[in-house]
Short mmCIF file of C-alpha atoms in Angstrom, two decimals:
data_model
loop_
_atom_site.label_atom_id
_atom_site.label_comp_id
_atom_site.label_asym_id
_atom_site.label_seq_id
_atom_site.Cartn_x
_atom_site.Cartn_y
_atom_site.Cartn_z
CA UNK A 1 120.21 -77.02 16.57
CA UNK A 2 119.72 -79.24 13.54
CA UNK A 3 123.07 -80.92 14.24
CA UNK A 4 121.90 -81.81 17.75
CA UNK A 5 118.66 -83.27 16.37
CA UNK A 6 120.65 -85.24 13.81
CA UNK A 7 122.82 -86.69 16.59
CA UNK A 8 119.75 -87.59 18.64
CA UNK A 9 118.15 -89.31 15.64
CA UNK A 10 121.32 -91.25 14.80
CA UNK A 11 121.78 -92.50 18.37
CA UNK A 12 118.12 -93.48 18.52
CA UNK A 13 118.27 -95.40 15.23
CA UNK A 14 121.66 -96.97 16.02
CA UNK A 15 120.42 -98.25 19.37
CA UNK A 16 123.15 -96.39 21.29
CA UNK A 17 120.73 -94.19 23.19
CA UNK A 18 120.57 -95.26 26.89
CA UNK A 19 117.63 -97.55 27.60
CA UNK A 20 117.68 -97.27 31.39
CA UNK A 21 114.31 -95.96 32.64
CA UNK A 22 115.82 -93.01 34.51
CA UNK A 23 117.32 -91.49 31.35
CA UNK A 24 115.06 -88.64 30.30
CA UNK A 25 117.21 -85.60 29.57
CA UNK A 26 116.83 -86.01 25.80
CA UNK A 27 113.02 -86.28 25.71
CA UNK A 28 112.62 -82.84 24.13
CA UNK A 29 115.06 -83.79 21.37
CA UNK A 30 113.23 -87.03 20.62
CA UNK A 31 109.87 -85.28 20.55
CA UNK A 32 111.19 -82.56 18.23
CA UNK A 33 112.63 -85.21 15.90
CA UNK A 34 109.26 -87.05 15.83
CA UNK A 35 110.77 -90.12 17.49
CA UNK A 36 108.77 -92.24 19.92
CA UNK A 37 109.94 -92.09 23.52
CA UNK A 38 110.04 -95.59 25.09
CA UNK A 39 106.96 -96.25 27.21
CA UNK A 40 108.94 -97.43 30.24
CA UNK A 41 110.92 -94.20 30.31
CA UNK A 42 107.75 -92.12 30.13
CA UNK A 43 106.26 -94.23 32.92
CA UNK A 44 109.36 -93.76 35.06
CA UNK A 45 109.23 -89.98 34.66
CA UNK A 46 105.49 -89.91 35.41
CA UNK A 47 106.02 -91.81 38.66
CA UNK A 48 109.00 -89.67 39.61
CA UNK A 49 106.97 -86.51 39.03
CA UNK A 50 104.06 -87.69 41.15
CA UNK A 51 106.31 -88.76 44.02
CA UNK A 52 108.46 -85.62 44.13
CA UNK A 53 108.08 -82.61 46.43
CA UNK A 54 109.52 -80.64 43.52
CA UNK A 55 107.31 -82.08 40.80
CA UNK A 56 107.92 -79.13 38.46
CA UNK A 57 111.51 -80.28 37.86
CA UNK A 58 110.04 -83.23 35.96
CA UNK A 59 106.64 -81.91 34.87
CA UNK A 60 108.66 -79.34 32.93
CA UNK A 61 109.93 -82.09 30.64
CA UNK A 62 106.59 -83.84 30.33
CA UNK A 63 104.75 -80.67 29.34
CA UNK A 64 107.38 -79.81 26.72
CA UNK A 65 107.06 -83.16 24.97
CA UNK A 66 103.28 -82.77 25.28
CA UNK A 67 103.54 -79.49 23.35
CA UNK A 68 106.09 -80.78 20.82
CA UNK A 69 104.12 -83.97 20.08
CA UNK A 70 100.42 -83.03 20.26
CA UNK A 71 98.20 -85.98 21.06
CA UNK A 72 101.00 -88.49 21.61
CA UNK A 73 101.62 -88.06 25.33
CA UNK A 74 98.58 -86.04 26.41
CA UNK A 75 96.99 -88.75 28.52
CA UNK A 76 100.18 -89.56 30.43
CA UNK A 77 100.87 -85.90 31.16
CA UNK A 78 97.30 -85.13 32.21
CA UNK A 79 97.28 -88.21 34.44
CA UNK A 80 100.47 -86.93 36.07
CA UNK A 81 99.02 -83.49 36.66
CA UNK A 82 95.77 -84.86 38.05
CA UNK A 83 97.79 -86.91 40.53
CA UNK A 84 99.35 -83.73 41.95
CA UNK A 85 97.82 -81.10 44.24
CA UNK A 86 97.56 -78.61 41.38
CA UNK A 87 99.90 -76.31 39.50
CA UNK A 88 100.16 -73.68 42.20
CA UNK A 89 99.83 -73.38 45.96
CA UNK A 90 96.55 -74.40 47.51
CA UNK A 91 95.38 -74.04 51.09
CA UNK A 92 96.79 -76.77 53.28
CA UNK A 93 99.42 -77.84 50.73
CA UNK A 94 102.49 -78.94 52.67
CA UNK A 95 104.20 -80.87 49.89
CA UNK A 96 104.94 -78.59 46.94
CA UNK A 97 107.79 -76.09 46.58
CA UNK A 98 106.76 -72.92 44.75
CA UNK A 99 108.40 -69.70 45.94
CA UNK A 100 111.87 -69.47 44.43
CA UNK A 101 113.10 -68.05 41.15
CA UNK A 102 113.25 -71.32 39.24
CA UNK A 103 110.10 -72.87 40.74
CA UNK A 104 107.92 -69.85 39.93
CA UNK A 105 108.77 -69.91 36.23
CA UNK A 106 108.64 -73.71 35.99
CA UNK A 107 105.17 -74.00 37.55
CA UNK A 108 103.77 -71.13 35.48
CA UNK A 109 105.14 -72.45 32.19
CA UNK A 110 103.80 -75.94 32.96
CA UNK A 111 100.39 -74.42 33.74
CA UNK A 112 100.34 -72.59 30.43
CA UNK A 113 101.11 -75.70 28.35
CA UNK A 114 98.59 -77.77 30.31
CA UNK A 115 96.00 -75.08 29.55
CA UNK A 116 96.94 -74.71 25.88
CA UNK A 117 97.28 -78.40 25.02
CA UNK A 118 95.33 -80.19 27.73
CA UNK A 119 92.51 -77.72 28.39
CA UNK A 120 93.32 -77.60 32.12
CA UNK A 121 92.30 -74.21 33.62
CA UNK A 122 95.04 -71.82 34.65
CA UNK A 123 95.51 -71.23 38.39
CA UNK A 124 93.89 -68.08 39.77
CA UNK A 125 96.09 -65.02 39.31
CA UNK A 126 98.36 -66.78 36.82
CA UNK A 127 98.65 -63.94 34.30
CA UNK A 128 99.23 -61.21 36.88
CA UNK A 129 101.98 -63.22 38.61
CA UNK A 130 103.85 -64.22 35.47
CA UNK A 131 103.81 -60.73 33.97
CA UNK A 132 105.13 -59.25 37.22
CA UNK A 133 107.80 -61.95 37.38
CA UNK A 134 108.99 -61.48 33.79
CA UNK A 135 109.11 -57.68 34.00
CA UNK A 136 111.03 -57.90 37.26
CA UNK A 137 113.62 -60.27 35.76
CA UNK A 138 114.02 -58.14 32.64
CA UNK A 139 114.64 -55.04 34.74
CA UNK A 140 116.72 -56.49 37.58
CA UNK A 141 118.01 -59.83 36.33
CA UNK A 142 118.09 -63.35 37.72
CA UNK A 143 119.77 -63.84 41.09
CA UNK A 144 120.82 -67.39 40.19
CA UNK A 145 122.28 -66.68 36.76
CA UNK A 146 125.61 -68.00 38.02
CA UNK A 147 124.27 -71.15 39.65
CA UNK A 148 125.09 -74.18 37.47
CA UNK A 149 122.53 -76.15 39.47
CA UNK A 150 119.51 -73.86 39.22
CA UNK A 151 119.84 -71.44 36.32
CA UNK A 152 119.22 -74.28 33.81
CA UNK A 153 115.77 -74.83 35.33
CA UNK A 154 114.88 -71.15 35.08
CA UNK A 155 116.09 -71.17 31.48
CA UNK A 156 114.01 -74.25 30.66
CA UNK A 157 110.89 -72.70 32.19
CA UNK A 158 111.41 -69.50 30.22
CA UNK A 159 111.85 -71.42 26.96
CA UNK A 160 108.65 -73.37 27.57
CA UNK A 161 106.85 -70.10 28.14
CA UNK A 162 108.36 -68.41 25.08
CA UNK A 163 107.98 -71.30 22.66
CA UNK A 164 104.35 -72.12 23.43
CA UNK A 165 102.79 -68.90 24.71
CA UNK A 166 99.43 -67.93 23.21
CA UNK A 167 99.45 -64.41 24.63
CA UNK A 168 101.77 -62.21 22.49
CA UNK A 169 102.63 -59.95 25.43
CA UNK A 170 103.76 -62.90 27.54
CA UNK A 171 105.70 -64.41 24.64
CA UNK A 172 107.61 -61.16 24.11
CA UNK A 173 108.30 -60.72 27.82
CA UNK A 174 109.52 -64.33 27.99
CA UNK A 175 111.83 -63.67 25.03
CA UNK A 176 113.35 -60.64 26.72
CA UNK A 177 113.72 -62.43 30.06
CA UNK A 178 115.36 -65.43 28.38
CA UNK A 179 117.88 -63.22 26.63
CA UNK A 180 118.56 -61.37 29.88
CA UNK A 181 119.37 -64.67 31.60
CA UNK A 182 121.54 -65.91 28.73
CA UNK A 183 123.43 -62.62 28.52
CA UNK A 184 124.23 -62.89 32.21
CA UNK A 185 125.23 -66.52 31.68
CA UNK A 186 127.67 -65.37 29.00
CA UNK A 187 129.32 -63.04 31.53
CA UNK A 188 130.43 -66.15 33.44
CA UNK A 189 132.00 -67.93 30.46
CA UNK A 190 135.62 -68.07 29.35
CA UNK A 191 136.79 -67.18 25.86
CA UNK A 192 136.46 -70.87 25.02
CA UNK A 193 132.78 -70.76 25.97
CA UNK A 194 133.15 -72.76 29.22
CA UNK A 195 130.99 -71.69 32.15
CA UNK A 196 132.42 -72.09 35.64
CA UNK A 197 131.23 -70.38 38.78
CA UNK A 198 132.56 -70.94 42.30
CA UNK A 199 130.06 -68.58 43.90
CA UNK A 200 126.68 -69.59 42.50
CA UNK A 201 124.47 -72.00 44.44
CA UNK A 202 125.83 -75.50 43.85
CA UNK A 203 126.88 -78.54 45.82
CA UNK A 204 130.42 -79.47 46.79
CA UNK A 205 130.44 -82.45 44.46
CA UNK A 206 129.53 -80.19 41.54
CA UNK A 207 132.22 -77.69 42.51
CA UNK A 208 135.11 -80.08 43.13
CA UNK A 209 134.52 -83.34 41.28
CA UNK A 210 131.67 -83.33 38.77
CA UNK A 211 132.54 -82.15 35.27
CA UNK A 212 129.29 -82.95 33.46
CA UNK A 213 127.69 -79.65 34.37
CA UNK A 214 130.71 -77.72 33.09
CA UNK A 215 130.64 -79.72 29.87
CA UNK A 216 126.95 -78.95 29.52
CA UNK A 217 127.58 -75.23 29.91
CA UNK A 218 130.12 -75.49 27.10
CA UNK A 219 127.55 -77.21 24.92
CA UNK A 220 125.04 -74.44 25.62
CA UNK A 221 127.74 -71.96 24.69
CA UNK A 222 128.17 -73.81 21.39
CA UNK A 223 124.45 -73.46 20.70
CA UNK A 224 124.82 -69.74 21.34
CA UNK A 225 127.69 -69.58 18.84
CA UNK A 226 130.34 -69.06 21.52
CA UNK A 227 133.59 -70.88 22.15
CA UNK A 228 134.81 -74.09 20.62
CA UNK A 229 132.93 -76.75 22.58
CA UNK A 230 132.21 -79.80 20.45
CA UNK A 231 128.65 -80.86 19.85
CA UNK A 232 127.95 -83.65 22.32
CA UNK A 233 126.66 -87.14 22.19
CA UNK A 234 123.03 -86.88 23.23
CA UNK A 235 123.72 -89.92 25.40
CA UNK A 236 125.93 -87.80 27.65
CA UNK A 237 124.89 -87.45 31.27
CA UNK A 238 123.32 -84.02 30.94
CA UNK A 239 122.35 -82.23 34.12
CA UNK A 240 118.97 -80.62 33.85
CA UNK A 241 116.83 -79.93 30.81
CA UNK A 242 118.16 -76.62 29.53
CA UNK A 243 120.42 -77.97 26.78
CA UNK A 244 117.70 -80.04 25.12
CA UNK A 245 115.21 -77.21 25.55
CA UNK A 246 117.50 -74.63 23.94
CA UNK A 247 118.30 -77.05 21.12
CA UNK A 248 114.58 -77.40 20.35
CA UNK A 249 113.57 -73.76 20.83
CA UNK A 250 112.73 -71.25 18.12
CA UNK A 251 114.10 -68.29 20.10
CA UNK A 252 116.55 -66.04 18.24
CA UNK A 253 119.77 -65.68 20.26
CA UNK A 254 121.69 -63.74 17.59
CA UNK A 255 121.96 -60.56 19.63
CA UNK A 256 123.86 -62.41 22.38
CA UNK A 257 126.71 -63.23 20.02
CA UNK A 258 126.56 -59.70 18.57
CA UNK A 259 127.04 -58.18 22.01
CA UNK A 260 129.76 -60.66 22.94
CA UNK A 261 131.82 -59.78 19.90
#
C-alpha cells in the first residue's frame, strides 16, 4: 500500500499524472497522500455524478475523498448530493438505479459517509437494510464475484463502509463481507495472480480486446500478496475504483493469503 502511495506522490510531483478532466481513478490515492486534487477534475466528477442515472458510481469516489480529507472537499460533495434526488429511492423517482448487488452497497456506503462527515441524515431504514445485506453476503456470497465489470464496485462500496463506519457491528460485518468477496475473487485467479473470467457479467470488448481490467485484477492480486504482478503506474487506465480503494484501506487481508497457501 505504501509503495502505491509513493508512486502516486512521485507522479503527482513529477507532473506525469494525467491532467485531463475525466481522469479520476486515483482520487483516493491523492487524498490519502494529502495531495490536492486539481479543481477542474473535481468539477468534472461533480458534473458527471449529477448528470448520471447511476450517480453512485461516481459519488462513491467523491465521498471517499471527503472522508480521507476532512474539510477539503466537503462543500463540493454536499453540493453534488443536494443536486441529486437523495441517497435512496423516493416516490416518483424514475432516474436512479438502486436494486442490484453493487448499487445497494454503493448507495448505503455513500449515505454513511455523508452522514458521518457532512451531517446529512441517513435514509429511512438504512441500518436495517445494510445489516440484512451484509449478513446475506457473508452467508451466501456475492453473485457477481466473477464479474470484472461489477465486482470492483461492490468491493469499493464495502471498503467505504468498513473504513469509515461508526457503528462497530456494521464495521465488523463489512469486514467479513469484504473478505468473503475477496476470497471468492481469489478463486478466479491463476497462480500468477491474474484474474480472468469468461462467464461473469462483462461486455464483449472487455472479454475479447480490453486488457486493462485484467491488468487491474493482477494489481489487486499484488496488493493481496498473490502472484507476481508488478506495481503499476498510477497513471494507468484503471477501470473502476477498487484498486485505489484497496490501496488506501486499513482492512487486514492477511487471512486471504493464509488460506491461499
